[in-house]
Amino acid sequence: MLKLKRFSRASIVRLELYLEVLEAFQKEGKETVTSSEIGEATGITSVKVRQDLFGMGSDGRPKVGYEIVHLIRMLRDLFDLDNQKNACIIGCGNLGRALAGSGIWEKSGYKLSAIFDNDPAVISTTINGVKVRNTTELFGVLKASKIEMAVLTVPADVAQEMTDLLVSAGIKSIWNFTPTKLNVPDDVIVENQSLVWGLIALSFRVKSEK
Amino acid sequence: MLKLKRFSRASIVRLELYLEVLEAFQKEGKETVTSSEIGEATGITSVKVRQDLFGMGSDGRPKVGYEIVHLIRMLRDLFDLDNQKNACIIGCGNLGRALAGSGIWEKSGYKLSAIFDNDPAVISTTINGVKVRNTTELFGVLKASKIEMAVLTVPADVAQEMTDLLVSAGIKSIWNFTPTKLNVPDDVIVENQSLVWGLIALSFRVKSEK
DNA sequence: AATAAATTGTTAAAAGATTAACAACAAATA
DNA sequence: TATTTGTTGTTAATCTTTTAACAATTTATT
């Protein structure tokens, strides 16, 4: 029996990239692929590709390569992309609205089921078919629903406060766009995606890689 | 003479978080801080904090800690936050517009100097004081300007094509929001910030960490 | 002035990730 | 059927990062 390796953050990013190119290959009608082909398309060495796939419990055929359909299924299972999960957005500013209207939901298996904000000007408007609710309703709505994930796009100074509310309402994972370290219980997962931090990381690399 | 360590990606993220809490401490009037205090505030062990600061060439006093002003200056220098750099946005959809109007620019030392799109409906409109130009003008405008960084928020299927154009116009760094591995010359830096990938990473963690 | 307490700087050990190497195997060819 | 070729699975070596340990140093206290 194979023992599934624990994936590092870096390897997850690589696996996401593999999925991207595999789906492109599939669209072109390709049926099998070798580790070097994946490597070529992604800029990653074939050794690393093979090691990554091995860690996932790969099942390639010597001299032929991997079956694309199979690899895609493994990756989509690994990432849980075909299992619908309900999400809500907290904070409907520019970013919240952009996310609400973007194509990320279907690609990731999430369904945007609710949006909350406390600005009277946006409450009751509809974005992508979802009505914006007053934040005061948050606790009640979440308690009564199957929403397990919250996208946090509020100003940094209310991030922790909102997080506490979300946790008390039973949210189990948070996609955090604020540049704040959120304090949560052990069983709540926070994925940080602060855009400022991304931009600062770029600034750092530009300065130091030359 | 101290030799500056090479920072891993993970350590950069930690340093960004340190800066965040240090500026908060400063606002509260605090003047010095210990590695354990930083650790407490960030959820990172004090050992790692000390090691990170050491790698940056820290200069703390035993029994007292680090001077906050000094640490902040070091970090801002490291990240190049106080040196203004010009940027442009390529693709003015929901996300591009949200970024244009957000507060990330001043926080990172970048100045948004141009926006390009090819949708006649948005060309010539103004966002945050910057007029949206037709993409056909891109090459000329960039050649004539000091813009060195481009934010790529176009549909994935034109990402590489736009990248080639940007590179030919002399762009040296790209903040890539498309879920595409961009092919660029060695001297061009690409920082990937695909939101889908962030969301998929969250999905993965939710599935595997329980 | 001497001692105790707290905290850093720095080295060393452990853990984790990447790269390299190659045996095993399937397919193609003679 | 035997041989060659190409490609994977898997182990081993190298490199990187994290964690631990503790000596050195500064401040406070007696």
Tab-separated table of C-alpha atoms (C1' of nucleotides) in Angstrom:
chain	number	residue	atom	x	y	z
A	1	MET	CA	0.000	0.000	0.000
A	2	LEU	CA	1.378	3.364	-0.898
A	3	LYS	CA	1.889	5.979	1.729
A	4	LEU	CA	0.828	9.418	0.551
A	5	LYS	CA	3.543	11.921	1.031
A	6	ARG	CA	2.904	15.182	2.830
A	7	PHE	CA	3.009	17.941	0.260
A	8	SER	CA	5.028	21.087	0.770
A	9	ARG	CA	3.557	24.409	-0.199
A	10	ALA	CA	5.908	24.623	-3.148
A	11	SER	CA	4.850	21.218	-4.389
A	12	ILE	CA	1.184	22.182	-4.222
A	13	VAL	CA	1.879	25.125	-6.490
A	14	ARG	CA	3.679	22.809	-8.891
A	15	LEU	CA	0.797	20.337	-8.863
A	16	GLU	CA	-1.633	23.142	-9.677
A	17	LEU	CA	0.518	24.058	-12.616
A	18	TYR	CA	0.612	20.443	-13.791
A	19	LEU	CA	-3.164	20.336	-13.717
A	20	GLU	CA	-3.263	23.492	-15.800
A	21	VAL	CA	-1.073	22.085	-18.564
A	22	LEU	CA	-2.617	18.623	-18.374
A	23	GLU	CA	-6.032	20.056	-19.080
A	24	ALA	CA	-4.541	21.949	-22.010
A	25	PHE	CA	-2.964	18.747	-23.326
A	26	GLN	CA	-6.269	16.973	-22.961
A	27	LYS	CA	-8.036	19.662	-24.927
A	28	GLU	CA	-5.519	19.069	-27.719
A	29	GLY	CA	-6.523	15.408	-27.806
A	30	LYS	CA	-3.369	14.047	-26.187
A	31	GLU	CA	-3.899	10.892	-24.140
A	32	THR	CA	-0.598	10.148	-22.438
A	33	VAL	CA	2.212	12.396	-21.318
A	34	THR	CA	5.743	11.894	-20.061
A	35	SER	CA	7.356	13.629	-17.141
A	36	SER	CA	9.646	15.488	-19.525
A	37	GLU	CA	6.715	16.804	-21.528
A	38	ILE	CA	5.119	18.132	-18.360
A	39	GLY	CA	8.486	19.535	-17.404
A	40	GLU	CA	8.891	21.254	-20.729
A	41	ALA	CA	5.477	22.873	-20.503
A	42	THR	CA	5.895	24.046	-16.946
A	43	GLY	CA	9.556	24.897	-16.764
A	44	ILE	CA	10.081	22.311	-14.046
A	45	THR	CA	12.674	19.541	-14.303
A	46	SER	CA	11.329	16.152	-15.281
A	47	VAL	CA	12.901	14.650	-12.173
A	48	LYS	CA	10.905	16.890	-9.927
A	49	VAL	CA	7.759	16.218	-11.915
A	50	ARG	CA	8.261	12.506	-11.503
A	51	GLN	CA	8.982	12.873	-7.817
A	52	ASP	CA	5.845	14.978	-7.337
A	53	LEU	CA	3.646	12.512	-9.180
A	54	PHE	CA	5.242	9.649	-7.298
A	55	GLY	CA	4.345	11.353	-4.032
A	56	MET	CA	0.758	11.469	-5.221
A	57	GLY	CA	0.793	7.746	-5.929
A	58	SER	CA	1.332	7.957	-9.639
A	59	ASP	CA	0.846	5.073	-11.976
A	60	GLY	CA	2.830	5.603	-15.150
A	61	ARG	CA	3.934	3.113	-17.729
A	62	PRO	CA	7.632	2.903	-18.560
A	63	LYS	CA	8.365	3.986	-22.103
A	64	VAL	CA	4.879	5.492	-22.439
A	65	GLY	CA	4.289	7.925	-19.629
A	66	TYR	CA	1.193	8.810	-17.651
A	67	GLU	CA	-2.407	8.601	-18.705
A	68	ILE	CA	-3.648	12.175	-18.806
A	69	VAL	CA	-7.240	11.446	-17.818
A	70	HIS	CA	-6.009	9.530	-14.831
A	71	LEU	CA	-3.574	12.215	-13.696
A	72	ILE	CA	-6.230	14.878	-14.011
A	73	ARG	CA	-8.636	12.841	-11.963
A	74	MET	CA	-6.009	12.312	-9.257
A	75	LEU	CA	-5.213	15.996	-9.095
A	76	ARG	CA	-8.831	17.090	-9.076
A	77	ASP	CA	-9.495	14.601	-6.290
A	78	LEU	CA	-6.470	15.783	-4.372
A	79	PHE	CA	-7.636	19.376	-4.597
A	80	ASP	CA	-11.257	18.403	-4.016
A	81	LEU	CA	-12.380	20.350	-7.055
A	82	ASP	CA	-15.425	18.289	-7.901
A	83	ASN	CA	-17.054	18.435	-4.542
A	84	GLN	CA	-19.251	21.478	-4.135
A	85	LYS	CA	-18.547	23.604	-1.082
A	86	ASN	CA	-20.430	26.727	-0.053
A	87	ALA	CA	-18.697	30.036	0.456
A	88	CYS	CA	-19.530	33.595	1.407
A	89	ILE	CA	-17.804	36.928	0.955
A	90	ILE	CA	-17.411	39.331	3.845
A	91	GLY	CA	-16.821	42.866	2.654
A	92	CYS	CA	-18.145	43.971	-0.679
A	93	GLY	CA	-15.700	46.686	-1.681
A	94	ASN	CA	-13.871	46.755	-4.992
A	95	LEU	CA	-12.067	43.514	-4.319
A	96	GLY	CA	-15.023	41.653	-2.869
A	97	ARG	CA	-17.107	42.624	-5.840
A	98	ALA	CA	-14.409	41.613	-8.298
A	99	LEU	CA	-14.117	38.205	-6.662
A	100	ALA	CA	-17.863	37.751	-6.589
A	101	GLY	CA	-18.069	38.305	-10.304
A	102	SER	CA	-15.027	36.291	-11.270
A	103	GLY	CA	-14.719	32.782	-12.655
A	104	ILE	CA	-12.812	31.369	-9.705
A	105	TRP	CA	-15.816	29.661	-8.148
A	106	GLU	CA	-16.591	27.056	-10.733
A	107	LYS	CA	-12.898	26.352	-11.234
A	108	SER	CA	-12.357	25.553	-7.578
A	109	GLY	CA	-15.545	23.734	-6.668
A	110	TYR	CA	-16.854	26.487	-4.431
A	111	LYS	CA	-20.271	28.040	-4.721
A	112	LEU	CA	-20.740	31.649	-3.712
A	113	SER	CA	-23.856	31.522	-1.555
A	114	ALA	CA	-23.867	34.787	0.359
A	115	ILE	CA	-22.295	38.237	0.487
A	116	PHE	CA	-22.222	40.532	3.491
A	117	ASP	CA	-21.374	44.187	3.915
A	118	ASN	CA	-22.402	47.016	6.193
A	119	ASP	CA	-22.573	49.839	3.694
A	120	PRO	CA	-26.249	50.741	3.143
A	121	ALA	CA	-25.393	51.760	-0.408
A	122	VAL	CA	-24.568	48.194	-1.416
A	123	ILE	CA	-26.853	46.207	0.882
A	124	SER	CA	-29.693	44.625	-1.112
A	125	THR	CA	-27.943	45.080	-4.426
A	126	THR	CA	-27.316	41.878	-6.335
A	127	ILE	CA	-23.947	40.680	-7.630
A	128	ASN	CA	-23.733	37.684	-9.888
A	129	GLY	CA	-27.121	36.585	-8.687
A	130	VAL	CA	-26.291	36.853	-5.007
A	131	LYS	CA	-27.934	39.526	-2.869
A	132	VAL	CA	-25.713	41.538	-0.541
A	133	ARG	CA	-26.915	41.231	3.057
A	134	ASN	CA	-26.307	43.360	6.088
A	135	THR	CA	-23.481	42.111	8.274
A	136	THR	CA	-25.877	42.066	11.209
A	137	GLU	CA	-27.521	39.059	9.578
A	138	LEU	CA	-24.238	37.207	9.262
A	139	PHE	CA	-24.459	35.033	12.348
A	140	GLY	CA	-27.996	33.944	11.720
A	141	VAL	CA	-27.562	33.228	8.052
A	142	LEU	CA	-24.374	31.211	8.546
A	143	LYS	CA	-25.862	29.224	11.409
A	144	ALA	CA	-28.798	28.271	9.233
A	145	SER	CA	-26.730	27.405	6.178
A	146	LYS	CA	-24.113	24.954	5.036
A	147	ILE	CA	-21.570	27.664	4.298
A	148	GLU	CA	-18.176	26.546	5.533
A	149	MET	CA	-15.761	29.012	3.942
A	150	ALA	CA	-15.556	32.796	4.136
A	151	VAL	CA	-13.617	35.174	1.928
A	152	LEU	CA	-12.400	38.050	4.046
A	153	THR	CA	-12.148	41.285	2.068
A	154	VAL	CA	-12.773	43.828	4.793
A	155	PRO	CA	-10.482	46.644	5.973
A	156	ALA	CA	-7.585	45.326	8.053
A	157	ASP	CA	-8.723	47.017	11.241
A	158	VAL	CA	-11.909	44.963	11.495
A	159	ALA	CA	-10.394	41.724	10.230
A	160	GLN	CA	-9.944	40.050	13.616
A	161	GLU	CA	-13.332	41.149	14.858
A	162	MET	CA	-15.029	39.726	11.770
A	163	THR	CA	-12.985	36.565	12.080
A	164	ASP	CA	-14.202	36.016	15.633
A	165	LEU	CA	-17.757	36.429	14.448
A	166	LEU	CA	-17.228	34.018	11.567
A	167	VAL	CA	-15.665	31.419	13.832
A	168	SER	CA	-18.496	31.716	16.320
A	169	ALA	CA	-20.921	31.141	13.469
A	170	GLY	CA	-19.186	27.888	12.611
A	171	ILE	CA	-16.988	28.834	9.651
A	172	LYS	CA	-14.197	26.298	9.188
A	173	SER	CA	-11.948	28.004	6.662
A	174	ILE	CA	-11.086	31.579	5.744
A	175	TRP	CA	-9.509	32.984	2.601
A	176	ASN	CA	-7.877	36.042	4.043
A	177	PHE	CA	-7.149	39.021	1.799
A	178	THR	CA	-6.187	41.334	4.654
A	179	PRO	CA	-2.531	41.780	5.605
A	180	THR	CA	-3.302	40.553	9.096
A	181	LYS	CA	-2.360	37.457	11.008
A	182	LEU	CA	-5.740	36.115	12.049
A	183	ASN	CA	-6.161	34.413	15.370
A	184	VAL	CA	-8.305	31.327	15.051
A	185	PRO	CA	-8.859	28.009	16.839
A	186	ASP	CA	-6.809	25.035	15.671
A	187	ASP	CA	-9.589	23.542	13.604
A	188	VAL	CA	-10.077	26.624	11.451
A	189	ILE	CA	-7.872	26.947	8.385
A	190	VAL	CA	-6.678	30.332	7.189
A	191	GLU	CA	-5.243	30.799	3.743
A	192	ASN	CA	-3.567	34.165	3.396
A	193	GLN	CA	-3.740	35.954	0.091
A	194	SER	CA	-2.862	39.501	0.960
A	195	LEU	CA	-2.298	41.373	-2.268
A	196	VAL	CA	-0.039	43.955	-0.634
A	197	TRP	CA	2.221	41.162	0.505
A	198	GLY	CA	2.331	39.726	-2.962
A	199	LEU	CA	3.278	43.086	-4.365
A	200	ILE	CA	5.897	43.667	-1.687
A	201	ALA	CA	7.366	40.240	-2.407
A	202	LEU	CA	7.700	41.289	-6.028
A	203	SER	CA	9.338	44.552	-5.016
A	204	PHE	CA	11.802	42.618	-2.884
A	205	ARG	CA	12.677	40.227	-5.671
A	206	VAL	CA	13.172	43.022	-8.173
A	207	LYS	CA	15.563	44.706	-5.803
A	208	SER	CA	17.485	41.599	-4.765
A	209	GLU	CA	17.598	39.516	-7.936
A	210	LYS	CA	19.540	42.025	-9.919
B	1	MET	CA	31.351	42.288	7.663
B	2	LEU	CA	28.082	40.446	7.781
B	3	LYS	CA	27.020	38.325	4.903
B	4	LEU	CA	23.350	38.756	4.078
B	5	LYS	CA	21.589	35.481	4.033
B	6	ARG	CA	19.515	34.452	1.042
B	7	PHE	CA	15.875	34.589	2.066
B	8	SER	CA	13.501	31.756	1.356
B	9	ARG	CA	10.010	32.499	0.194
B	10	ALA	CA	8.632	31.460	3.553
B	11	SER	CA	10.973	33.788	5.371
B	12	ILE	CA	9.923	36.711	3.192
B	13	VAL	CA	6.334	36.139	4.204
B	14	ARG	CA	7.397	36.086	7.844
B	15	LEU	CA	9.372	39.299	7.465
B	16	GLU	CA	6.348	40.992	5.926
B	17	LEU	CA	4.327	39.941	8.915
B	18	TYR	CA	6.969	41.278	11.285
B	19	LEU	CA	6.819	44.625	9.544
B	20	GLU	CA	3.065	44.637	9.957
B	21	VAL	CA	3.182	44.121	13.725
B	22	LEU	CA	6.207	46.358	14.200
B	23	GLU	CA	4.346	49.266	12.654
B	24	ALA	CA	1.433	48.517	14.938
B	25	PHE	CA	3.763	48.482	17.963
B	26	GLN	CA	5.244	51.762	16.836
B	27	LYS	CA	1.831	53.332	16.567
B	28	GLU	CA	1.233	52.319	20.183
B	29	GLY	CA	4.347	54.226	21.190
B	30	LYS	CA	6.530	51.190	21.870
B	31	GLU	CA	10.238	51.759	21.212
B	32	THR	CA	11.917	48.394	21.646
B	33	VAL	CA	10.676	44.867	21.170
B	34	THR	CA	11.959	41.389	21.961
B	35	SER	CA	11.929	38.398	19.687
B	36	SER	CA	9.335	36.748	21.928
B	37	GLU	CA	7.031	39.734	21.679
B	38	ILE	CA	7.228	39.620	17.910
B	39	GLY	CA	6.690	35.891	18.128
B	40	GLU	CA	3.650	36.307	20.324
B	41	ALA	CA	2.086	38.820	17.955
B	42	THR	CA	2.728	36.814	14.844
B	43	GLY	CA	2.329	33.262	16.047
B	44	ILE	CA	5.911	32.479	15.088
B	45	THR	CA	8.411	31.013	17.534
B	46	SER	CA	10.858	33.476	19.024
B	47	VAL	CA	13.759	31.332	17.829
B	48	LYS	CA	12.684	31.683	14.246
B	49	VAL	CA	12.112	35.389	14.676
B	50	ARG	CA	15.628	35.806	16.025
B	51	GLN	CA	17.070	33.701	13.244
B	52	ASP	CA	15.197	35.717	10.609
B	53	LEU	CA	16.343	39.026	12.040
B	54	PHE	CA	19.860	37.694	12.366
B	55	GLY	CA	19.835	36.821	8.681
B	56	MET	CA	18.905	40.407	7.940
B	57	GLY	CA	21.841	41.651	9.962
B	58	SER	CA	19.942	42.492	13.115
B	59	ASP	CA	21.364	44.584	15.876
B	60	GLY	CA	19.572	43.862	19.124
B	61	ARG	CA	20.648	44.481	22.668
B	62	PRO	CA	20.689	41.567	25.103
B	63	LYS	CA	18.175	41.977	27.885
B	64	VAL	CA	16.438	44.787	25.957
B	65	GLY	CA	15.549	43.611	22.496
B	66	TYR	CA	15.467	45.379	19.149
B	67	GLU	CA	14.886	49.030	18.432
B	68	ILE	CA	11.602	49.186	16.554
B	69	VAL	CA	12.430	52.196	14.388
B	70	HIS	CA	15.609	50.525	13.298
B	71	LEU	CA	13.947	47.203	12.463
B	72	ILE	CA	11.251	48.950	10.480
B	73	ARG	CA	13.845	50.874	8.518
B	74	MET	CA	15.754	47.690	7.749
B	75	LEU	CA	12.640	45.900	6.561
B	76	ARG	CA	11.419	48.813	4.464
B	77	ASP	CA	14.849	49.022	2.884
B	78	LEU	CA	14.937	45.294	2.283
B	79	PHE	CA	11.567	45.435	0.555
B	80	ASP	CA	12.413	48.686	-1.208
B	81	LEU	CA	9.214	50.291	-0.023
B	82	ASP	CA	10.392	53.882	0.033
B	83	ASN	CA	11.708	54.000	-3.478
B	84	GLN	CA	9.026	54.935	-5.977
B	85	LYS	CA	8.636	52.594	-8.929
B	86	ASN	CA	6.200	53.009	-11.806
B	87	ALA	CA	3.644	50.370	-12.679
B	88	CYS	CA	0.875	49.778	-15.171
B	89	ILE	CA	-2.148	47.516	-15.289
B	90	ILE	CA	-2.910	45.419	-18.340
B	91	GLY	CA	-6.534	44.388	-18.449
B	92	CYS	CA	-9.149	46.512	-16.804
B	93	GLY	CA	-11.833	43.999	-15.914
B	94	ASN	CA	-13.277	43.602	-12.440
B	95	LEU	CA	-9.969	42.639	-10.906
B	96	GLY	CA	-7.871	45.212	-12.722
B	97	ARG	CA	-10.264	47.926	-11.673
B	98	ALA	CA	-10.302	46.733	-8.079
B	99	LEU	CA	-6.518	46.790	-7.941
B	100	ALA	CA	-6.368	50.204	-9.573
B	101	GLY	CA	-8.584	51.632	-6.898
B	102	SER	CA	-7.021	49.885	-3.951
B	103	GLY	CA	-4.550	51.074	-1.373
B	104	ILE	CA	-1.781	48.657	-2.312
B	105	TRP	CA	0.215	51.202	-4.305
B	106	GLU	CA	1.271	53.566	-1.599
B	107	LYS	CA	1.931	50.688	0.777
B	108	SER	CA	4.363	49.040	-1.608
B	109	GLY	CA	6.160	52.015	-3.116
B	110	TYR	CA	4.665	51.577	-6.550
B	111	LYS	CA	2.904	54.286	-8.478
B	112	LEU	CA	0.135	53.334	-10.883
B	113	SER	CA	1.012	55.294	-14.016
B	114	ALA	CA	-0.986	53.686	-16.794
B	115	ILE	CA	-3.852	51.301	-17.466
B	116	PHE	CA	-4.497	49.472	-20.723
B	117	ASP	CA	-7.471	47.576	-22.056
B	118	ASN	CA	-8.982	46.855	-25.423
B	119	ASP	CA	-12.647	47.172	-24.567
B	120	PRO	CA	-13.976	50.406	-26.176
B	121	ALA	CA	-16.449	50.702	-23.324
B	122	VAL	CA	-13.707	51.324	-20.777
B	123	ILE	CA	-11.059	53.027	-22.907
B	124	SER	CA	-10.802	56.717	-22.019
B	125	THR	CA	-12.600	56.300	-18.728
B	126	THR	CA	-10.599	57.337	-15.678
B	127	ILE	CA	-9.885	55.174	-12.642
B	128	ASN	CA	-8.256	56.649	-9.597
B	129	GLY	CA	-6.975	59.503	-11.692
B	130	VAL	CA	-5.474	57.285	-14.373
B	131	LYS	CA	-6.970	57.228	-17.860
B	132	VAL	CA	-7.508	53.833	-19.474
B	133	ARG	CA	-5.660	53.613	-22.796
B	134	ASN	CA	-6.116	51.358	-25.763
B	135	THR	CA	-3.779	48.371	-25.743
B	136	THR	CA	-2.594	49.390	-29.179
B	137	GLU	CA	-0.802	52.285	-27.480
B	138	LEU	CA	0.947	49.990	-25.014
B	139	PHE	CA	4.253	49.602	-26.766
B	140	GLY	CA	4.664	53.285	-27.489
B	141	VAL	CA	3.653	54.476	-24.056
B	142	LEU	CA	5.902	52.026	-22.230
B	143	LYS	CA	8.876	52.781	-24.444
B	144	ALA	CA	8.481	56.459	-23.700
B	145	SER	CA	7.998	56.045	-19.964
B	146	LYS	CA	9.838	54.821	-16.908
B	147	ILE	CA	7.290	52.117	-16.176
B	148	GLU	CA	9.112	48.926	-15.184
B	149	MET	CA	6.395	46.741	-13.739
B	150	ALA	CA	3.153	45.453	-15.228
B	151	VAL	CA	0.163	43.915	-13.487
B	152	LEU	CA	-1.301	41.255	-15.703
B	153	THR	CA	-5.052	40.895	-15.226
B	154	VAL	CA	-6.102	39.734	-18.664
B	155	PRO	CA	-7.877	36.485	-19.628
B	156	ALA	CA	-5.535	33.496	-19.464
B	157	ASP	CA	-5.642	32.837	-23.186
B	158	VAL	CA	-3.958	36.109	-24.079
B	159	ALA	CA	-1.552	36.136	-21.132
B	160	GLN	CA	1.511	34.924	-23.008
B	161	GLU	CA	0.864	37.164	-25.989
B	162	MET	CA	0.572	40.221	-23.734
B	163	THR	CA	3.662	39.139	-21.847
B	164	ASP	CA	5.688	39.029	-25.050
B	165	LEU	CA	4.513	42.514	-25.899
B	166	LEU	CA	5.366	43.785	-22.424
B	167	VAL	CA	8.810	42.268	-22.544
B	168	SER	CA	9.496	43.750	-25.946
B	169	ALA	CA	8.497	47.130	-24.559
B	170	GLY	CA	11.110	46.796	-21.834
B	171	ILE	CA	9.065	45.710	-18.815
B	172	LYS	CA	11.305	44.113	-16.187
B	173	SER	CA	8.801	42.609	-13.778
B	174	ILE	CA	5.296	41.216	-13.998
B	175	TRP	CA	2.728	40.631	-11.302
B	176	ASN	CA	0.807	37.805	-12.869
B	177	PHE	CA	-2.807	37.181	-11.850
B	178	THR	CA	-3.471	34.635	-14.584
B	179	PRO	CA	-3.144	30.910	-13.824
B	180	THR	CA	-0.512	30.604	-16.526
B	181	LYS	CA	3.175	29.899	-16.442
B	182	LEU	CA	4.598	32.857	-18.331
B	183	ASN	CA	7.599	32.440	-20.549
B	184	VAL	CA	10.008	35.311	-20.102
B	185	PRO	CA	13.728	36.023	-20.538
B	186	ASP	CA	15.974	35.474	-17.516
B	187	ASP	CA	16.125	39.110	-16.571
B	188	VAL	CA	12.382	39.523	-16.237
B	189	ILE	CA	10.854	38.639	-12.883
B	190	VAL	CA	7.396	37.106	-12.663
B	191	GLU	CA	5.498	37.011	-9.408
B	192	ASN	CA	2.477	34.751	-9.645
B	193	GLN	CA	-0.624	35.646	-7.730
B	194	SER	CA	-3.292	33.577	-9.377
B	195	LEU	CA	-6.378	33.791	-7.231
B	196	VAL	CA	-7.746	30.471	-8.469
B	197	TRP	CA	-4.593	28.786	-7.297
B	198	GLY	CA	-4.899	30.420	-3.907
B	199	LEU	CA	-8.450	29.187	-3.621
B	200	ILE	CA	-7.529	25.706	-4.776
B	201	ALA	CA	-4.712	25.626	-2.235
B	202	LEU	CA	-7.290	26.408	0.434
B	203	SER	CA	-9.573	23.674	-0.855
B	204	PHE	CA	-6.689	21.236	-0.675
B	205	ARG	CA	-5.812	22.168	2.859
B	206	VAL	CA	-9.400	21.907	4.026
B	207	LYS	CA	-9.596	18.438	2.607
B	208	SER	CA	-6.227	17.207	3.835
B	209	GLU	CA	-5.827	18.879	7.207
B	210	LYS	CA	-8.818	17.199	8.737
C	1	DA	C1'	31.713	45.624	42.692
C	2	DA	C1'	29.837	41.289	42.276
C	3	DT	C1'	25.965	38.540	41.123
C	4	DA	C1'	21.696	37.338	38.923
C	5	DA	C1'	18.431	37.665	35.210
C	6	DA	C1'	17.083	38.271	30.544
C	7	DT	C1'	17.902	38.326	25.809
C	8	DT	C1'	20.612	38.341	21.821
C	9	DG	C1'	24.132	36.282	18.309
C	10	DT	C1'	25.856	32.208	16.561
C	11	DT	C1'	26.889	27.550	16.019
C	12	DA	C1'	25.212	22.823	15.749
C	13	DA	C1'	21.724	19.257	15.056
C	14	DA	C1'	17.531	17.709	12.963
C	15	DA	C1'	14.165	17.713	9.598
C	16	DG	C1'	12.602	18.506	5.106
C	17	DA	C1'	13.019	19.272	0.160
C	18	DT	C1'	15.489	18.847	-4.051
C	19	DT	C1'	18.447	16.658	-7.150
C	20	DA	C1'	20.812	12.718	-8.858
C	21	DA	C1'	21.260	8.014	-9.913
C	22	DC	C1'	19.920	3.808	-11.478
C	23	DA	C1'	17.379	-0.635	-11.371
C	24	DA	C1'	13.104	-2.364	-13.174
C	25	DC	C1'	10.098	-2.613	-16.699
C	26	DA	C1'	7.344	-1.978	-20.990
C	27	DA	C1'	7.457	-1.301	-25.803
C	28	DA	C1'	9.653	-1.404	-30.181
C	29	DT	C1'	12.843	-3.582	-33.225
C	30	DA	C1'	15.715	-7.040	-35.185
D	1	DT	C1'	12.543	-14.546	-29.142
D	2	DA	C1'	16.294	-11.595	-27.890
D	3	DT	C1'	17.973	-7.001	-27.774
D	4	DT	C1'	17.709	-2.213	-27.541
D	5	DT	C1'	15.554	1.973	-26.116
D	6	DG	C1'	12.961	5.087	-23.345
D	7	DT	C1'	10.637	6.010	-19.177
D	8	DT	C1'	9.034	5.172	-14.736
D	9	DG	C1'	9.510	3.957	-9.539
D	10	DT	C1'	12.449	4.293	-5.784
D	11	DT	C1'	16.456	4.807	-3.123
D	12	DA	C1'	20.429	7.629	-1.952
D	13	DA	C1'	22.983	11.964	-1.719
D	14	DT	C1'	22.970	16.775	-1.454
D	15	DC	C1'	21.301	20.955	-0.241
D	16	DT	C1'	18.173	24.062	2.374
D	17	DT	C1'	15.458	25.340	6.142
D	18	DT	C1'	14.015	24.874	10.696
D	19	DT	C1'	14.727	23.987	15.405
D	20	DA	C1'	17.597	23.612	19.392
D	21	DA	C1'	21.233	24.889	22.312
D	22	DC	C1'	24.113	27.788	24.653
D	23	DA	C1'	27.912	31.249	25.148
D	24	DA	C1'	28.262	36.197	25.180
D	25	DT	C1'	26.485	40.380	26.644
D	26	DT	C1'	23.804	43.883	28.743
D	27	DT	C1'	21.029	45.521	32.460
D	28	DA	C1'	19.301	45.338	37.098
D	29	DT	C1'	20.046	44.163	41.872
D	30	DT	C1'	22.411	43.361	46.119
